Coordinates of N, CA, C and O in Angstrom, one line a residue:
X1036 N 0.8 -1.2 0.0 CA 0.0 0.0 0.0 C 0.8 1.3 0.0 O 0.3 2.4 -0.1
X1037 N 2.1 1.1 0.1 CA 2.9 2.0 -0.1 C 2.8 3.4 -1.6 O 2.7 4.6 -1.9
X1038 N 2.8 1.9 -2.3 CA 2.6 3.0 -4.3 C 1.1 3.5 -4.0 O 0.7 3.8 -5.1
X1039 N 0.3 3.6 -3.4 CA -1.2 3.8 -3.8 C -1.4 5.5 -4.1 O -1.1 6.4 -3.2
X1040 N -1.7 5.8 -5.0 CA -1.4 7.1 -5.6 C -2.9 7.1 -5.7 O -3.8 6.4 -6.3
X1041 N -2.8 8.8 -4.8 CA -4.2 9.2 -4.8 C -4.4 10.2 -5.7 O -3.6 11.1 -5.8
X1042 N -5.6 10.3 -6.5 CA -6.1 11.2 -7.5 C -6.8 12.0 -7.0 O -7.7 12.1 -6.2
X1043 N -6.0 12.9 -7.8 CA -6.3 14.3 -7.4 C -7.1 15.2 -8.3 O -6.7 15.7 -9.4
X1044 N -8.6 15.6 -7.6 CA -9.7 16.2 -7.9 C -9.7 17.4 -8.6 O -9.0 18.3 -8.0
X1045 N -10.2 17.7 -9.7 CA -10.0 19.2 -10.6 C -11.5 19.5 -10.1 O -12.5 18.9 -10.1
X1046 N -10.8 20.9 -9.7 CA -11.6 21.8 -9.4 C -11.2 23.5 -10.0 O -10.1 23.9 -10.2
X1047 N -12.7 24.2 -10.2 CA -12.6 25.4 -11.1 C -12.4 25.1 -12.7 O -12.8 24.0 -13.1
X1048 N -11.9 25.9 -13.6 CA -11.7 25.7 -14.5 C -10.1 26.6 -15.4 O -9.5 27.6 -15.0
X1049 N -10.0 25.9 -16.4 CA -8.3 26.7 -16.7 C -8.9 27.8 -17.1 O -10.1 28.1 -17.2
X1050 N -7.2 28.5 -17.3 CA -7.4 29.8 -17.6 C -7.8 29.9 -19.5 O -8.4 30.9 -19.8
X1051 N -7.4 29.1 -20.5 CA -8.0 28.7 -21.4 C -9.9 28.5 -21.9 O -10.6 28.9 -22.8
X1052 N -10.1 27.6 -20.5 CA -11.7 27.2 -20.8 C -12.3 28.9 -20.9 O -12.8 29.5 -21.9
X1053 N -12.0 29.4 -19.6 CA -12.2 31.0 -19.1 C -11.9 31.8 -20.7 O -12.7 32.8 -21.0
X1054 N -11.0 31.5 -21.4 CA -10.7 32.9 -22.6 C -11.8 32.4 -23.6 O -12.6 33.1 -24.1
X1055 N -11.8 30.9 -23.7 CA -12.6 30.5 -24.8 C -14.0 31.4 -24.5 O -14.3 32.5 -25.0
X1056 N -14.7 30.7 -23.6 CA -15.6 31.7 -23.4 C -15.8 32.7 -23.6 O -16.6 32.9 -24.5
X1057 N -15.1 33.8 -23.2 CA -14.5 35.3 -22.9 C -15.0 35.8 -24.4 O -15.8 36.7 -24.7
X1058 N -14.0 34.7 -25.6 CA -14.0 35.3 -27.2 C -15.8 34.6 -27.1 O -16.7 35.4 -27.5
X1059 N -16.0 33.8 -26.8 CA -17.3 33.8 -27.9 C -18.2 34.5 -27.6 O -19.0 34.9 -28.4
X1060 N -18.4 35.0 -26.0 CA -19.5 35.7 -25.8 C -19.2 37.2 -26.5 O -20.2 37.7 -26.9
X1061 N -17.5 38.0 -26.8 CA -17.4 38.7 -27.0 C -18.0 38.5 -29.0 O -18.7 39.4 -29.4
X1062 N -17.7 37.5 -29.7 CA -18.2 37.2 -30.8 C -20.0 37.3 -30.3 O -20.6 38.2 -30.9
X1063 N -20.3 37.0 -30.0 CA -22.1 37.2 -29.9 C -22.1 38.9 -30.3 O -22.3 39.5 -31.3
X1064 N -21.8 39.4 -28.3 CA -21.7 40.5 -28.8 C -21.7 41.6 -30.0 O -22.6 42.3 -30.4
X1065 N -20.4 41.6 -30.4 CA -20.2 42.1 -31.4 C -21.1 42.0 -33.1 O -21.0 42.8 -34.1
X1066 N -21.8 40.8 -33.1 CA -23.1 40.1 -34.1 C -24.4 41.0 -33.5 O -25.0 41.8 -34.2
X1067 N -24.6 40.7 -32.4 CA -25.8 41.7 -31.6 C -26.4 43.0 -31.6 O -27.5 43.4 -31.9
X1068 N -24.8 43.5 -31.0 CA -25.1 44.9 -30.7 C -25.7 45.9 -31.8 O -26.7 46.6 -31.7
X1069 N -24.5 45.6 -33.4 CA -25.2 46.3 -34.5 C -26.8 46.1 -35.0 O -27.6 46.9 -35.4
X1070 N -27.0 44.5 -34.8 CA -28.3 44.7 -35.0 C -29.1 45.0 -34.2 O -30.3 44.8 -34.7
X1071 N -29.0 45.5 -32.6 CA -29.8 45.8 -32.0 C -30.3 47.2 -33.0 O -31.3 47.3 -33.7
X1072 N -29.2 48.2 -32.8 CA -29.5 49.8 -32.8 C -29.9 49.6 -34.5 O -30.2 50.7 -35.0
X1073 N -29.9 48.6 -35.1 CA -30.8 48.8 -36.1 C -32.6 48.7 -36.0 O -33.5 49.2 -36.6
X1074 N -32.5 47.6 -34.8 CA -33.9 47.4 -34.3 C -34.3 48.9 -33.6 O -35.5 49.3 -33.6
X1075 N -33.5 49.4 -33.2 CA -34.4 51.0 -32.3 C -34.3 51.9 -33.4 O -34.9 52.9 -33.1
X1076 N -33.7 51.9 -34.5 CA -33.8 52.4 -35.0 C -35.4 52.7 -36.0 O -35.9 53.7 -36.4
X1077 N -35.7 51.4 -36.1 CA -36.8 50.9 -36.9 C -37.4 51.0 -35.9 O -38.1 50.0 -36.0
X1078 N -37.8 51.5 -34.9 CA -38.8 51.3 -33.9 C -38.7 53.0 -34.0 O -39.8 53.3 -34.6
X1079 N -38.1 54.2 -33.7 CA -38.5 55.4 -33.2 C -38.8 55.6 -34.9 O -39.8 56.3 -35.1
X1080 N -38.5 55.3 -35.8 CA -39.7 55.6 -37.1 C -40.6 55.1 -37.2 O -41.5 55.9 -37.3
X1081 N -41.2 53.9 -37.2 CA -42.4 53.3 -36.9 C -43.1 54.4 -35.7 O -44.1 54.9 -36.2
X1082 N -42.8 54.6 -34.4 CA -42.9 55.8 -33.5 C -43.6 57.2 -34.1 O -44.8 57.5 -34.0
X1083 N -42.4 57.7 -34.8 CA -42.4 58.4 -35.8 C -43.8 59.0 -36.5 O -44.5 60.0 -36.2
X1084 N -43.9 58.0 -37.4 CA -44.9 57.8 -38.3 C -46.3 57.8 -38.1 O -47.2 58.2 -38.8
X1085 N -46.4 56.7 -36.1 CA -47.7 56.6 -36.1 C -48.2 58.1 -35.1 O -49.4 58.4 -34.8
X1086 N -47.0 59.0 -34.7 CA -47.7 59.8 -34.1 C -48.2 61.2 -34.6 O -48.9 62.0 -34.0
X1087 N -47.7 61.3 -36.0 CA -47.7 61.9 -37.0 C -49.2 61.8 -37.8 O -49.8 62.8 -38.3
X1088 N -49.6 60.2 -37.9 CA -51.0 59.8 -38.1 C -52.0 60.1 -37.0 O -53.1 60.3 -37.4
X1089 N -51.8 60.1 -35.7 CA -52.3 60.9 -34.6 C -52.9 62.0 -35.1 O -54.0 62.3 -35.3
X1090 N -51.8 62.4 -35.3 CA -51.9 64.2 -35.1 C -52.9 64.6 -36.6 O -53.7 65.5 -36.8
X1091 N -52.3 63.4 -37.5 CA -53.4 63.9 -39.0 C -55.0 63.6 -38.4 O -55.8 64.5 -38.2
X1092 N -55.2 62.2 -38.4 CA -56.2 61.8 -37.8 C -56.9 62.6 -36.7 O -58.1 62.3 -36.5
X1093 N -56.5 63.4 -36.1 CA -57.2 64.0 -34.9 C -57.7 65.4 -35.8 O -58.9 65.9 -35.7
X1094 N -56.7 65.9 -36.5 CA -57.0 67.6 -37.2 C -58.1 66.7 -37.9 O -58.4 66.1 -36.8
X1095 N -58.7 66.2 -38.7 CA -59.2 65.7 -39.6 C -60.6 65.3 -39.0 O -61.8 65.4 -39.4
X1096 N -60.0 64.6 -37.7 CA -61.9 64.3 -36.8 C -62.4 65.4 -36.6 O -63.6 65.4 -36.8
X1097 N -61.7 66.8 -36.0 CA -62.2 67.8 -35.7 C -62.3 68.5 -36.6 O -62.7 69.6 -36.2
X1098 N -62.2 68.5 -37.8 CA -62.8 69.1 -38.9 C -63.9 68.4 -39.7 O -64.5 68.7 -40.7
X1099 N -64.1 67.2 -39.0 CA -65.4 66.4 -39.4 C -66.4 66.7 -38.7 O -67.6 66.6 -38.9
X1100 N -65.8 67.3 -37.7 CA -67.0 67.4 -36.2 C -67.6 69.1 -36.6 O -68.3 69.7 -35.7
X1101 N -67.4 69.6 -37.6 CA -67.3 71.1 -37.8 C -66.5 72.1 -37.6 O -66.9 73.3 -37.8
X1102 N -65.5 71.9 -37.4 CA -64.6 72.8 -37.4 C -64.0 73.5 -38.6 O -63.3 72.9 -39.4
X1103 N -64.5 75.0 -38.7 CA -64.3 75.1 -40.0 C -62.7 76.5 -40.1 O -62.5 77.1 -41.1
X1104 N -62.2 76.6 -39.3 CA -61.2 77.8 -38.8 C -60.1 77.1 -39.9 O -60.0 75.9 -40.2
X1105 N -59.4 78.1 -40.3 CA -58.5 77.8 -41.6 C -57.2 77.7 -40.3 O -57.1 78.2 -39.2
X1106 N -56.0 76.4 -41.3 CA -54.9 76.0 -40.4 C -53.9 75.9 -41.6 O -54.3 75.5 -42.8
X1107 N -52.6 76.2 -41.3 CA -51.2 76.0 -42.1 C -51.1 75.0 -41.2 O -51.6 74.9 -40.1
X1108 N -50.3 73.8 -42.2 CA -49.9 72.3 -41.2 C -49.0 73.2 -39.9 O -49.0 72.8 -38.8
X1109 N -48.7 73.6 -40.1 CA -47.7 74.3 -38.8 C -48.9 74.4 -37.7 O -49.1 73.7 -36.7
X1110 N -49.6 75.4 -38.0 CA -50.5 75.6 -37.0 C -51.2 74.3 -36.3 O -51.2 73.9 -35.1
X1111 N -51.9 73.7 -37.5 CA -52.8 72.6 -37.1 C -51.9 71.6 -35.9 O -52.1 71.2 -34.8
X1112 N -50.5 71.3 -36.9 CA -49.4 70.7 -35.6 C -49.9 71.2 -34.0 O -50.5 70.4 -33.2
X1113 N -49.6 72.4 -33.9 CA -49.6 72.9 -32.9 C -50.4 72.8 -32.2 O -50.4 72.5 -31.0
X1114 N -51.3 73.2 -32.8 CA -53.1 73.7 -32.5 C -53.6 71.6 -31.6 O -54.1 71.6 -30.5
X1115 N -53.3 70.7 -32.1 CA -53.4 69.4 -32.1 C -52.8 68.5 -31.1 O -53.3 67.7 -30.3
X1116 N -51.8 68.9 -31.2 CA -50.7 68.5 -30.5 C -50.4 69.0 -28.9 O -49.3 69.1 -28.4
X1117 N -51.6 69.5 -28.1 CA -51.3 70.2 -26.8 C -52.3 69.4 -26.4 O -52.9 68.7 -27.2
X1118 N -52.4 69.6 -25.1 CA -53.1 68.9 -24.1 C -54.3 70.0 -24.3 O -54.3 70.4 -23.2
X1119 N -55.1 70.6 -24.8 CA -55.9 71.7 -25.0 C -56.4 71.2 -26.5 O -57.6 71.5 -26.7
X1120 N -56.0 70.8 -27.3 CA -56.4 70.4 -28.4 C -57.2 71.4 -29.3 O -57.0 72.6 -29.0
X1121 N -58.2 71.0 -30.3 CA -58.8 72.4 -31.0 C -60.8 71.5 -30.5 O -61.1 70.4 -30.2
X1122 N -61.5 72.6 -30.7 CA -62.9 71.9 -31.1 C -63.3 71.7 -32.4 O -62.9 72.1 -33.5
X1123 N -64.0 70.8 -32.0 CA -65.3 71.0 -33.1 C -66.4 72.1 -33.3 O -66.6 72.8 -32.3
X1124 N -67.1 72.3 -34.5 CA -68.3 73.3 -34.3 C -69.6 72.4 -34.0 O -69.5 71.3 -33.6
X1125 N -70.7 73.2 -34.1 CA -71.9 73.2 -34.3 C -72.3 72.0 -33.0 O -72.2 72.4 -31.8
X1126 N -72.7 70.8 -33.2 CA -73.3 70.3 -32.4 C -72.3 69.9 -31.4 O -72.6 69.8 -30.2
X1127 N -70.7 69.5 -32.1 CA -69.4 69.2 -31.4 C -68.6 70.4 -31.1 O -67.4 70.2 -30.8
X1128 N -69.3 71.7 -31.1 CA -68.3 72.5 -30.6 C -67.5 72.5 -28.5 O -66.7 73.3 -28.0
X1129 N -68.3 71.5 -28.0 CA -68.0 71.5 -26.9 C -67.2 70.5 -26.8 O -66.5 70.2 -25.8
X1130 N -67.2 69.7 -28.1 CA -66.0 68.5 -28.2 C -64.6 68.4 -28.5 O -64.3 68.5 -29.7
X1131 N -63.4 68.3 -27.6 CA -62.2 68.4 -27.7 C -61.0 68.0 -28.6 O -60.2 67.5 -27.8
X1132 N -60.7 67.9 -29.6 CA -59.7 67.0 -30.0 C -58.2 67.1 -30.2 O -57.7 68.0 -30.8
X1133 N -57.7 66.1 -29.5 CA -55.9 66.4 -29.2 C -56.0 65.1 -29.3 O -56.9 64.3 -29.3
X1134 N -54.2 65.3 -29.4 CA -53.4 64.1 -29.6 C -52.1 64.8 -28.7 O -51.2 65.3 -29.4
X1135 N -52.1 65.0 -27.2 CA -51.1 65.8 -26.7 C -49.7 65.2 -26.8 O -50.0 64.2 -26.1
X1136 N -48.6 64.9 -27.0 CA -47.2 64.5 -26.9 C -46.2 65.6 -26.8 O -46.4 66.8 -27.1
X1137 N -45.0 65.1 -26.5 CA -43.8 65.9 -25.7 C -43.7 66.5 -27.3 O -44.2 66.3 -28.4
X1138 N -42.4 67.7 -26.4 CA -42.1 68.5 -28.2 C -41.4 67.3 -28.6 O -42.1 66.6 -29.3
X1139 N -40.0 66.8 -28.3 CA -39.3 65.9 -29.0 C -40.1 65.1 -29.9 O -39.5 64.9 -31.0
X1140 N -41.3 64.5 -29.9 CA -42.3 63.6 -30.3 C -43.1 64.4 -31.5 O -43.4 63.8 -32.6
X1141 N -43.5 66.0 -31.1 CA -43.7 66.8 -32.2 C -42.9 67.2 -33.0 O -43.3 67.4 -34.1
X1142 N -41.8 67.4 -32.7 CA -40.7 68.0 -33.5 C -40.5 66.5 -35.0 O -40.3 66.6 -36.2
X1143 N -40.6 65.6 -34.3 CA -40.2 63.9 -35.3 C -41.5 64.3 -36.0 O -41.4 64.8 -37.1
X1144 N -42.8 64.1 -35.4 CA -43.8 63.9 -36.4 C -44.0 65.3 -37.4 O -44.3 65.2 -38.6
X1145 N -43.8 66.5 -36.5 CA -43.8 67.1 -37.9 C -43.3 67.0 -39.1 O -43.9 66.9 -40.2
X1146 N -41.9 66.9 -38.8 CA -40.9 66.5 -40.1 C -41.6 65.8 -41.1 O -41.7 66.1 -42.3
X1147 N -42.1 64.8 -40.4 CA -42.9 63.5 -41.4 C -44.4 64.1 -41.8 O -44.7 63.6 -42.9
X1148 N -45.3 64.9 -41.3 CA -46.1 65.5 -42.0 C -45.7 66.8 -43.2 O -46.2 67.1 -44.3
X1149 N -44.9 67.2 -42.7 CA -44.2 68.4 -43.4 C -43.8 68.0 -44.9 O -43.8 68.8 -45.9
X1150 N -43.2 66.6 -44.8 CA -43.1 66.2 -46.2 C -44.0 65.3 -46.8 O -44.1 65.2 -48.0
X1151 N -44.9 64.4 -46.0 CA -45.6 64.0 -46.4 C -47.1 64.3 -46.7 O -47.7 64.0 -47.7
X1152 N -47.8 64.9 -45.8 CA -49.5 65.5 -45.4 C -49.3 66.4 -46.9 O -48.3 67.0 -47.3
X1153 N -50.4 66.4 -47.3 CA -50.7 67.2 -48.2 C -52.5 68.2 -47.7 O -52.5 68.5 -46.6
X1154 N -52.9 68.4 -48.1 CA -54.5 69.4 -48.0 C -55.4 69.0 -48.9 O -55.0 68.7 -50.0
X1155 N -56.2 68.9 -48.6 CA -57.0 68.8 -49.9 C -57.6 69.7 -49.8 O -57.4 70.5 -48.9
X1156 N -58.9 70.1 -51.0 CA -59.4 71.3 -51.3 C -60.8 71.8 -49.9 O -61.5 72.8 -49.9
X1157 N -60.8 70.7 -49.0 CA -61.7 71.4 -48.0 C -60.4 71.4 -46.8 O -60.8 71.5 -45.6
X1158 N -59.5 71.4 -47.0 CA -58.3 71.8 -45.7 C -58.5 70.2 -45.1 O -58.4 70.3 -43.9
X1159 N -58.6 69.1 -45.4 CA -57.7 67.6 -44.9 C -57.2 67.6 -45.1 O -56.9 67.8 -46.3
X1160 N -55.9 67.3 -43.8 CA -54.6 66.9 -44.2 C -54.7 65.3 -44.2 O -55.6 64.7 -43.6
X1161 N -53.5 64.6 -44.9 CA -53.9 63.4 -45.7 C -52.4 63.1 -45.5 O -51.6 63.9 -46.1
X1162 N -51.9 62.3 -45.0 CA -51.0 61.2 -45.0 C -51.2 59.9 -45.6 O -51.9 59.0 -45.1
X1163 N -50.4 59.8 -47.1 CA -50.3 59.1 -47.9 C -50.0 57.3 -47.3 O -49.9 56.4 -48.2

């Protein structure tokens, strides 16, 4: 019993197993990240776009409801876009219509009405 050679237990792991790791998560990463900020990117235009349809959509209810006050898209933005919103006339003149959002959120959707909203000949703005 003298030669009896005791084996001896691995514990932890090398510093190898450790780098392997290290590169591949660092490989994920690097596959990931670009396509994240491509995802937010597609997300604050989608953003973008639908609050911009808000803001069309709401001038357009309140000009359905009777509102007959003449608006430059600039105005109507504005006029739409507050917590105060514009009325309607006649039977809906006590009826409110907004779409209130932060300026940052006005500032994006105008851009996108500005080039896109057109008027038609009774003053709808129209997002193609």
């Amino acid at each position: 019993m003298k030669n009896l050679i005791v084996a001896k237990t691995k514990k932890g792991f090398s510093l190898v197993e450790l780098l392997v790791v290290i590169a591949v998560i660092g490989i994920i990463a690097a596959i990931a990240i670009p396509a994240m900020s491509g995802i937010f990117g597609q997300a604050d235009g989608a953003k973008n776009r639908r609050n911009a349809q808000a803001i069309v959509s709401t001038f357009n209810a309140a000009r359905a409801a009777g509102n007959q006050t003449s608006y430059t898209k600039a105005t109507a933005i504005a006029a739409v876009a507050t917590t105060t919103g514009i009325t309607g006339g006649g039977t809906f003149a006590t009826s409110n219509f907004a779409s209130p959002m932060g300026a940052a959120e006005i500032t994006a959707a105008s851009a996108l009405i500005g080039g896109l909203a057109t008027a038609d000949t009774a003053g709808i703005l129209v997002i193609p």
